[in-house]
PDB file of C-alpha atoms in Angstrom:
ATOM      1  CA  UNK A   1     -96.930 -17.365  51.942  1.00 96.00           C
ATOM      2  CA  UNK A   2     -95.169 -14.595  50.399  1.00 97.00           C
ATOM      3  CA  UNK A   3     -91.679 -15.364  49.257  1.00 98.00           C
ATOM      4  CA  UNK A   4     -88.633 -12.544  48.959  1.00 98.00           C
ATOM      5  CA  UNK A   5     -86.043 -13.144  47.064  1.00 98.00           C
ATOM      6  CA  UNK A   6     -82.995 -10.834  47.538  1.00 98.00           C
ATOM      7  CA  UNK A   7     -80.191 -10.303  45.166  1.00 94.00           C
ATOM      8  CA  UNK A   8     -77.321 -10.422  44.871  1.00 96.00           C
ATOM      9  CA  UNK A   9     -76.188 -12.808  47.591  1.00 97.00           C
ATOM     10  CA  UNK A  10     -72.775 -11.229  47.955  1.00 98.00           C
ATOM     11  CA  UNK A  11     -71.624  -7.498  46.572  1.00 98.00           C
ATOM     12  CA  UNK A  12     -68.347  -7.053  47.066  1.00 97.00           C
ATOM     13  CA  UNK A  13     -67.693  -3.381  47.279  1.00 97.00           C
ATOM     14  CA  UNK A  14     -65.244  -0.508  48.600  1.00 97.00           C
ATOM     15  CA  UNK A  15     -65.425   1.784  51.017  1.00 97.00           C
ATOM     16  CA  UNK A  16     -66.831   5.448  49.402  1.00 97.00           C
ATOM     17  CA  UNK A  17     -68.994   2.970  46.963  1.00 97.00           C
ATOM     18  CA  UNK A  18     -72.979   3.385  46.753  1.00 98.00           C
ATOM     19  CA  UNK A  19     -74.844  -0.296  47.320  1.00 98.00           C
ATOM     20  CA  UNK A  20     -77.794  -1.206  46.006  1.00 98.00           C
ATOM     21  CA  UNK A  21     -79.706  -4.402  47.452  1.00 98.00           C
ATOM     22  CA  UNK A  22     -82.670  -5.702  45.731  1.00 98.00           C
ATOM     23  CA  UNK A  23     -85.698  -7.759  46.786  1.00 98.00           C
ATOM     24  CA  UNK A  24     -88.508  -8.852  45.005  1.00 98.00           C
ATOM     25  CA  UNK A  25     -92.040 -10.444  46.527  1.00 98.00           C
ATOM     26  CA  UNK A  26     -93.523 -13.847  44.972  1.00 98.00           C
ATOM     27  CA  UNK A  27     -96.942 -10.854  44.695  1.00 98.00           C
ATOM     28  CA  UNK A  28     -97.699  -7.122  46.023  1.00 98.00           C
ATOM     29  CA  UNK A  29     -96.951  -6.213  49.483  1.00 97.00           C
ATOM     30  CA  UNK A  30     -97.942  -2.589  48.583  1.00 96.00           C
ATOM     31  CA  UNK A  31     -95.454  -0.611  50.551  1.00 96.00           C
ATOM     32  CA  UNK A  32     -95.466  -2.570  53.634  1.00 96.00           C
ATOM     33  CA  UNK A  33     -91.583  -4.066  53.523  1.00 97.00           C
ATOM     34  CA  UNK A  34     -88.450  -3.318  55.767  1.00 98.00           C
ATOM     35  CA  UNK A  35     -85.142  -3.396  56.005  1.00 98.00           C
ATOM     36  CA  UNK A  36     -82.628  -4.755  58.345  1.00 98.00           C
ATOM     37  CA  UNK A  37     -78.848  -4.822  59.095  1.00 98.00           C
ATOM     38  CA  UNK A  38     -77.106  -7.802  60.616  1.00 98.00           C
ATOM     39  CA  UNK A  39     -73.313  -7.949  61.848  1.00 98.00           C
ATOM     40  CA  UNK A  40     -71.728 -10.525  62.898  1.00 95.00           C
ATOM     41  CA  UNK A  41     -72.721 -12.081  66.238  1.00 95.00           C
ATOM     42  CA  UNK A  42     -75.652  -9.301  66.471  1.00 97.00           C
ATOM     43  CA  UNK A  43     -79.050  -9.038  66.590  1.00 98.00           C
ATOM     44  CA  UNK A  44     -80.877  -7.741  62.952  1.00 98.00           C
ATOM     45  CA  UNK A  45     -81.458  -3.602  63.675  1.00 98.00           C
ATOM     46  CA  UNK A  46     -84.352  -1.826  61.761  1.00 97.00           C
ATOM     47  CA  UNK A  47     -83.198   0.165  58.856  1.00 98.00           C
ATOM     48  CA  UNK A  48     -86.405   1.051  56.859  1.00 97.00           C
ATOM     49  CA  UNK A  49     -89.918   0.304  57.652  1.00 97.00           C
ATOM     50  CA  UNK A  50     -92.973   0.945  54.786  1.00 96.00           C
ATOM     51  CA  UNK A  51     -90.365   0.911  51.825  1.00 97.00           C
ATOM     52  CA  UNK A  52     -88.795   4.345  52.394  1.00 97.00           C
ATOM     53  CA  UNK A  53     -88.934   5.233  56.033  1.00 97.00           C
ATOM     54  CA  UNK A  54     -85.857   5.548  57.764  1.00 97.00           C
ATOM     55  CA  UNK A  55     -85.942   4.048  61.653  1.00 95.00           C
ATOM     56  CA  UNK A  56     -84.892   6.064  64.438  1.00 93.00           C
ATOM     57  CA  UNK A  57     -81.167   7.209  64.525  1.00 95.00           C
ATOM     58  CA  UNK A  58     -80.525   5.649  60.710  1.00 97.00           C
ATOM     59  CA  UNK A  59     -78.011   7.801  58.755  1.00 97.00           C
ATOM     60  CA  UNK A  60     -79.301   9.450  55.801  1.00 98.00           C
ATOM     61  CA  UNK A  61     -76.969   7.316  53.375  1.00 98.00           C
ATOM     62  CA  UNK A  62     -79.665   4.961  54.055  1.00 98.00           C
ATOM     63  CA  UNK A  63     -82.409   5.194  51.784  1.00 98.00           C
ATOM     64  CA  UNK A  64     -85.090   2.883  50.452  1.00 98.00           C
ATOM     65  CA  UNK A  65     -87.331   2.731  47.601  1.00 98.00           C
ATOM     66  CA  UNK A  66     -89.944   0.781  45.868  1.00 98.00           C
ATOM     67  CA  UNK A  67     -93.567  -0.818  46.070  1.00 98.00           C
ATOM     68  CA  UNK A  68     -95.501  -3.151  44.889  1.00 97.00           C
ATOM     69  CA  UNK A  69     -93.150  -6.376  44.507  1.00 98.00           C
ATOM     70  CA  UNK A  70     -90.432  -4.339  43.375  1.00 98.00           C
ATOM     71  CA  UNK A  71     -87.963  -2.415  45.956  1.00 98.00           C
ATOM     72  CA  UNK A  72     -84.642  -1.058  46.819  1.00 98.00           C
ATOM     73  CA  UNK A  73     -82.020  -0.923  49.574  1.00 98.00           C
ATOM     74  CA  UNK A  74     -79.153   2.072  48.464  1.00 98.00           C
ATOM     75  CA  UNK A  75     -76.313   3.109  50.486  1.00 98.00           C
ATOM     76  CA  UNK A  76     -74.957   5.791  49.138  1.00 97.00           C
ATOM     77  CA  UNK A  77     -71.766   6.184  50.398  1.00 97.00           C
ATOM     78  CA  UNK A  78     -70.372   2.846  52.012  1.00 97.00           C
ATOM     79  CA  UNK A  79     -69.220   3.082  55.729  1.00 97.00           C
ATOM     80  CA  UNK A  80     -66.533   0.523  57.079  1.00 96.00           C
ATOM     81  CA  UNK A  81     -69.040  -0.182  59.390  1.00 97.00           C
ATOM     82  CA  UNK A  82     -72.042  -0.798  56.660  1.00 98.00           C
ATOM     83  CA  UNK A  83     -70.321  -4.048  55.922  1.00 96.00           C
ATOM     84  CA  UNK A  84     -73.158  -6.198  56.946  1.00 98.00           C
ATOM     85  CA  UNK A  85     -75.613  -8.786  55.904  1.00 98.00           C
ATOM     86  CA  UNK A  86     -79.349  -7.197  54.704  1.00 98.00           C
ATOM     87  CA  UNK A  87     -82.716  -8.500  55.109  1.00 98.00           C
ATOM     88  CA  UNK A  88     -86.104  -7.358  53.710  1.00 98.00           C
ATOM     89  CA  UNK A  89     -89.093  -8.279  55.413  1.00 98.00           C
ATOM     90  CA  UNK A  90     -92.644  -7.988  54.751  1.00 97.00           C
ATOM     91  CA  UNK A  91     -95.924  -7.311  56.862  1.00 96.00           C
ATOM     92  CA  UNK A  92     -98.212  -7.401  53.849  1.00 95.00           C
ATOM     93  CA  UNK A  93     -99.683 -10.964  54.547  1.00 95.00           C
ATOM     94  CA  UNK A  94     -99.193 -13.376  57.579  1.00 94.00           C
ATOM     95  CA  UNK A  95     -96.955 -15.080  58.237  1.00 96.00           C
ATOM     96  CA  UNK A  96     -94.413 -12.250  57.720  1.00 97.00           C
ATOM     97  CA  UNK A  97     -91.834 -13.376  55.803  1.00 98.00           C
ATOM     98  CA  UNK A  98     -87.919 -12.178  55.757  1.00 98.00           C
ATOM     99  CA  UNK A  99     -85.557 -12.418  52.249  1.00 98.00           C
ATOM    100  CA  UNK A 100     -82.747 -14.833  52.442  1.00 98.00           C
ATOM    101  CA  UNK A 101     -80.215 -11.753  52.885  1.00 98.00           C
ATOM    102  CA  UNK A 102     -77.462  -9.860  50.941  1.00 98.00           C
ATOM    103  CA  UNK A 103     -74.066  -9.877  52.033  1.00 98.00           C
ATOM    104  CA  UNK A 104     -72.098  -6.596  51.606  1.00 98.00           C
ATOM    105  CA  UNK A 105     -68.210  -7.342  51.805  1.00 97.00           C
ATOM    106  CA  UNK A 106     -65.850  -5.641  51.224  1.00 94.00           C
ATOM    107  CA  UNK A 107     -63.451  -6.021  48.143  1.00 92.00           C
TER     108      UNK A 107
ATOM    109  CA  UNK B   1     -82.791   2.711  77.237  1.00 94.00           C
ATOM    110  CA  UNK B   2     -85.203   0.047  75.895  1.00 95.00           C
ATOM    111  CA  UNK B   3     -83.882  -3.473  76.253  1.00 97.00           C
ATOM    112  CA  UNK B   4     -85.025  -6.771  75.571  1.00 98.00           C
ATOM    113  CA  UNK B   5     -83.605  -9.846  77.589  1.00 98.00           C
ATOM    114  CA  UNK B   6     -84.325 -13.343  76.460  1.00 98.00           C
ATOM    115  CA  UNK B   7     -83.206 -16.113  78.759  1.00 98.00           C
ATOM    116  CA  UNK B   8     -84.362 -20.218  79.166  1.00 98.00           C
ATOM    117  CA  UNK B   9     -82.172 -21.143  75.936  1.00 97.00           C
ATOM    118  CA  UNK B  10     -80.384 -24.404  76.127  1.00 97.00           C
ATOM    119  CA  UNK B  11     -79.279 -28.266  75.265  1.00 98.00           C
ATOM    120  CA  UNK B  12     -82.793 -30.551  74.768  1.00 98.00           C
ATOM    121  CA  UNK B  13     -83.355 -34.116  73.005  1.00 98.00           C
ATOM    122  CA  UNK B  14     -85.399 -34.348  70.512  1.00 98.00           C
ATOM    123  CA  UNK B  15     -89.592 -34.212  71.690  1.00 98.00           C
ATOM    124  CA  UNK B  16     -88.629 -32.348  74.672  1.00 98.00           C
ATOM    125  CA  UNK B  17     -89.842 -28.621  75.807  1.00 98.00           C
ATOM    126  CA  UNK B  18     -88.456 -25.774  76.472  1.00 98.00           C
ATOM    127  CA  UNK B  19     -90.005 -22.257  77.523  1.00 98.00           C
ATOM    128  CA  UNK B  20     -87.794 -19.086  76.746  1.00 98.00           C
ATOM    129  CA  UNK B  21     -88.526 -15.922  78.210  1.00 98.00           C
ATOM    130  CA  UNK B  22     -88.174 -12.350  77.366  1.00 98.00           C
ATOM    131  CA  UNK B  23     -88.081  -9.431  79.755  1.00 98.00           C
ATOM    132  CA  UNK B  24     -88.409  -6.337  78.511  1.00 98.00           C
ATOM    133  CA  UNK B  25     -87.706  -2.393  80.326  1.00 98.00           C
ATOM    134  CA  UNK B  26     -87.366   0.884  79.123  1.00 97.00           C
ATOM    135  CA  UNK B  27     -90.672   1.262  77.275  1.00 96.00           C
ATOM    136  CA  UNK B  28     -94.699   0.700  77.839  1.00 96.00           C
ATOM    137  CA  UNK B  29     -94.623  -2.659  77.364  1.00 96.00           C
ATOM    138  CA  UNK B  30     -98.716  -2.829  77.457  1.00 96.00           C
ATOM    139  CA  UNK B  31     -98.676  -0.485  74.165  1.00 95.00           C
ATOM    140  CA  UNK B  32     -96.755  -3.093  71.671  1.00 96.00           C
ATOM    141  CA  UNK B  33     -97.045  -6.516  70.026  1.00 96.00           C
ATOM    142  CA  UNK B  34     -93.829  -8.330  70.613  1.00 97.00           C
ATOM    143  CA  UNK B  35     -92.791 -11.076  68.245  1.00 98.00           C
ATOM    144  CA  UNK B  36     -90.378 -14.308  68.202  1.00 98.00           C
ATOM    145  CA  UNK B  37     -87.713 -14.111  65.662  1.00 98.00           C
ATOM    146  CA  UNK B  38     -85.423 -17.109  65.303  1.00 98.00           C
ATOM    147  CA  UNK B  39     -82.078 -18.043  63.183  1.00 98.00           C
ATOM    148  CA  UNK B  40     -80.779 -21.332  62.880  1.00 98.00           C
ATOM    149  CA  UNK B  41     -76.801 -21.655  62.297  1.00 97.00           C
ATOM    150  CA  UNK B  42     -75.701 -19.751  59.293  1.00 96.00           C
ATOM    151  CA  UNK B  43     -78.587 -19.041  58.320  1.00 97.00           C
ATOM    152  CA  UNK B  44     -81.144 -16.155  57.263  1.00 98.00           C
ATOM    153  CA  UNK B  45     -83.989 -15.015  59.845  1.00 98.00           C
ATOM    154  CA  UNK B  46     -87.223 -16.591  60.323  1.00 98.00           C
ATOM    155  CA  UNK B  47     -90.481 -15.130  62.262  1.00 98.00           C
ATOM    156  CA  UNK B  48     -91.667 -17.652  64.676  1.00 98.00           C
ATOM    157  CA  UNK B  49     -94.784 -15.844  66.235  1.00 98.00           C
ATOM    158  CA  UNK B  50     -96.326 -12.588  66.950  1.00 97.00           C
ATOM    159  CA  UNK B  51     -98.296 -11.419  70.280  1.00 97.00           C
ATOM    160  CA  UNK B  52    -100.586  -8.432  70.373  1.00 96.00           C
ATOM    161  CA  UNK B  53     -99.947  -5.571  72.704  1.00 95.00           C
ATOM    162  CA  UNK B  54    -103.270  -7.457  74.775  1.00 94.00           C
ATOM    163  CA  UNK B  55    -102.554 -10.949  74.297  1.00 94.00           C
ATOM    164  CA  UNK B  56    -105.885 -10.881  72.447  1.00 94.00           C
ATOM    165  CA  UNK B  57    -104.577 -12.250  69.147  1.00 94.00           C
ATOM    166  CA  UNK B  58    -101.820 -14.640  67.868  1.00 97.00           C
ATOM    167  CA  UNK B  59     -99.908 -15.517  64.687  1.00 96.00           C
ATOM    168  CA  UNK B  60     -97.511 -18.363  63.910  1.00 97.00           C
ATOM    169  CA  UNK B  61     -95.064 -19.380  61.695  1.00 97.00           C
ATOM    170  CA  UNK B  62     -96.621 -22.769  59.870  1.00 96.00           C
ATOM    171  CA  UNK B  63     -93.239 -24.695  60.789  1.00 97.00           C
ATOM    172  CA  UNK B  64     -94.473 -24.172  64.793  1.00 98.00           C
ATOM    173  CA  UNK B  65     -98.056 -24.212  64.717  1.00 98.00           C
ATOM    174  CA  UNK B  66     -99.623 -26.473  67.411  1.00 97.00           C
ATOM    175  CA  UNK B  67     -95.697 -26.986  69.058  1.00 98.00           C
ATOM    176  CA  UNK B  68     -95.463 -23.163  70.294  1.00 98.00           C
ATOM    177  CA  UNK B  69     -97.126 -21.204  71.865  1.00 98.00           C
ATOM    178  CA  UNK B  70     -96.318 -17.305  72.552  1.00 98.00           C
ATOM    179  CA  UNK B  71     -97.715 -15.524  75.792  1.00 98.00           C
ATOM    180  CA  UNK B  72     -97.028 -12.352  77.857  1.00 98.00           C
ATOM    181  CA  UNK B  73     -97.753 -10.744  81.008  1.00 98.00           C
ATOM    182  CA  UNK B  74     -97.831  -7.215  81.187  1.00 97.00           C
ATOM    183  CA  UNK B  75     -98.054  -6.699  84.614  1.00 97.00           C
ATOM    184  CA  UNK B  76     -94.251  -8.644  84.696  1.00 98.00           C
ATOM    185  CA  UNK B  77     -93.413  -6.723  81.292  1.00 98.00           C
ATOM    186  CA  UNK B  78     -92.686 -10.112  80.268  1.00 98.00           C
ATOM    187  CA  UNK B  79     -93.031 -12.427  77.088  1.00 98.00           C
ATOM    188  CA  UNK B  80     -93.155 -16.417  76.885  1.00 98.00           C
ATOM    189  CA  UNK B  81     -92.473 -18.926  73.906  1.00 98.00           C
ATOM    190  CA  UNK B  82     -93.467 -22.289  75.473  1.00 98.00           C
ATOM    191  CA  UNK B  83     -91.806 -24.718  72.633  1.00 98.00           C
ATOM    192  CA  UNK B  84     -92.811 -28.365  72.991  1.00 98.00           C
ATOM    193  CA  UNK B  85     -92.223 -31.283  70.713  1.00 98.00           C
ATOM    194  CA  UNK B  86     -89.139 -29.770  69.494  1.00 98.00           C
ATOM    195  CA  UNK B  87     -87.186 -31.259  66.353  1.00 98.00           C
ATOM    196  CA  UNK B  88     -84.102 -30.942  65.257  1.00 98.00           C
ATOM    197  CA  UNK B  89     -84.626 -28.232  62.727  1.00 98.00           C
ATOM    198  CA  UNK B  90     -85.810 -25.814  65.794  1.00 98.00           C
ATOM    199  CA  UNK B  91     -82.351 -25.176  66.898  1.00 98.00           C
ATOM    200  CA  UNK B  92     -81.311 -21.570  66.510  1.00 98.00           C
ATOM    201  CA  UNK B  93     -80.902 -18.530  68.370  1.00 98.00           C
ATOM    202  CA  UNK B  94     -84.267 -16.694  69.140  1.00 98.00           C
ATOM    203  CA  UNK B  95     -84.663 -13.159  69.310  1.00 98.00           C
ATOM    204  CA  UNK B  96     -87.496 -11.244  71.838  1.00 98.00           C
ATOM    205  CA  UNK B  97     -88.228  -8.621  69.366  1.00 98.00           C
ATOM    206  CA  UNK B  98     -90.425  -5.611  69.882  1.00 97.00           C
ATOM    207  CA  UNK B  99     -93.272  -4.216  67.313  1.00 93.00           C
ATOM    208  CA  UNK B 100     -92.492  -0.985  65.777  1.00 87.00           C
ATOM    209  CA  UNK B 101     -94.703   2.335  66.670  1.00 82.00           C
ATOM    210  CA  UNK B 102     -96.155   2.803  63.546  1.00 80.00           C
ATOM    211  CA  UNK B 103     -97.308  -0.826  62.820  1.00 84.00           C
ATOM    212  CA  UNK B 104     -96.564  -4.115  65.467  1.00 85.00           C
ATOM    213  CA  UNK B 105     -95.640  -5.971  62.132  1.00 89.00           C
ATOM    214  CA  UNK B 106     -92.213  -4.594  61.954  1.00 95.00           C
ATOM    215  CA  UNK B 107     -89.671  -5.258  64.708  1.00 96.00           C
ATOM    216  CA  UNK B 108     -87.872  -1.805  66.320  1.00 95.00           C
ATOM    217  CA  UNK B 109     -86.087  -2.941  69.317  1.00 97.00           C
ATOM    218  CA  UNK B 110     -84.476  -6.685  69.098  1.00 98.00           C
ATOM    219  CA  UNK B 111     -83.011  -8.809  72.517  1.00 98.00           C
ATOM    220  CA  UNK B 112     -79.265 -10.425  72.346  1.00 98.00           C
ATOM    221  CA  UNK B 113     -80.588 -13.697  71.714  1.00 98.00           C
ATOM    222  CA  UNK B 114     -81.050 -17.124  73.103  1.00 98.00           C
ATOM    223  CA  UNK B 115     -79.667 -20.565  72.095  1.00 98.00           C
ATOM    224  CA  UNK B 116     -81.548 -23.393  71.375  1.00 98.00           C
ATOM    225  CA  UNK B 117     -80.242 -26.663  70.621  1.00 98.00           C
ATOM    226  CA  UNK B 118     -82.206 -29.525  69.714  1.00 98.00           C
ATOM    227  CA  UNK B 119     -79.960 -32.649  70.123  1.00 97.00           C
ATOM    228  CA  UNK B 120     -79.511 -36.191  71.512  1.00 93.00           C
TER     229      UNK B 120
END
């Protein structure tokens, strides 16, 4: 099983700020990892699929980055509405495995 | 608009069953895998299983292998998680969640959720 290990757990940041989320995979998943958003009491939406793809009706402050075992969440420009946890998740290998999450607050 | 509903959540003692369901609208449900996401009580997300758009092939998380199994019927636009010999550590809300249009692997569209407790 692939393991993803996001970091930090919490960033505690201000509105205007850019955020940058990490997660790293136990081996190569190539380009095939995602992003998600979760709020409070929601369901997780789709953010980025295949490391850099934005999803359908994602602002452009959303960007991702990276391959391999290596990759990158940034906002550029925090929203007070980005405040939100953030999970990667990978289709590489079954079973598909999610990141324990990042926490954006704000400070 | 595309929507996922789950519904058959609920309160069951340890060893029992439970089947959840997951009605879906708004899209060609034939065309997509659908999977089973679940999250237990503060914590992160876990996949539980995947369907193909045909029913033709399965995955499962390791934790539910041989307990769950995921079905569908198209002609219903519908998706099943029959969940027997439950434990404790299967309570969590569990999304429906739909496979994205560029690969069924990713999940595009995601249902409310549905509560399941696993208690005596």
């Amino acid at each position: 099983e692939i393991v993803l290990t996001q970091s930090p757990g919490t960033l505690s940041l201000s509105p205007g700020e850019r955020a940058t989320l990490s997660c790293r995979a136990s081996q190569s998943v190539s380009s095939y990892l995602a992003w998600y958003q979760q709020k409070p009491g929601q369901a997780p939406r789709l953010l980025i699929h295949d490391a850099s793809n934005r999803a359908t009706g994602i602002p452009a402050r959303f960007s991702g980055s990276g391959s391999g075992t290596d990759f990158t969440l940034t906002i550029s420009s925090l929203e007070p509405e980005d405040f939100a946890v953030y999970y990667c998740q990978q289709r590489s290998n079954w079973p598909l495995t999610f990141g324990g999450g990042t926490k954006v607050e704000i400070k | 608009q595309v929507q996922l509903v789950e519904s058959g959540g609920g309160v069951v003692q340890p060893g029992g069953s439970l089947r959840l369901s997951c009605a879906a609208s708004g899209f060609t449900f034939v065309s997509y895998g659908m999977h089973w996401v679940r999250q237990a009580p503060g914590k992160g997300l876990e996949w539980v299983a995947f369907i193909r758009y045909d029913g033709s092939n399965k995955n499962y998380a390791d934790s539910v292998k041989g307990r769950f199994t995921i079905s569908r019927d198209n002609s219903k636009k519908m998706m099943y998680m029959q969940m027997n010999s439950l434990r404790a550590e299967d309570t969590a809300v569990y999304y429906c969640a739909k496979g994205g249009t560029t690969s069924s692997d990713y999940m595009d569209v995601w249902g409310k959720g549905t509560t399941v407790t696993v208690s005596s």
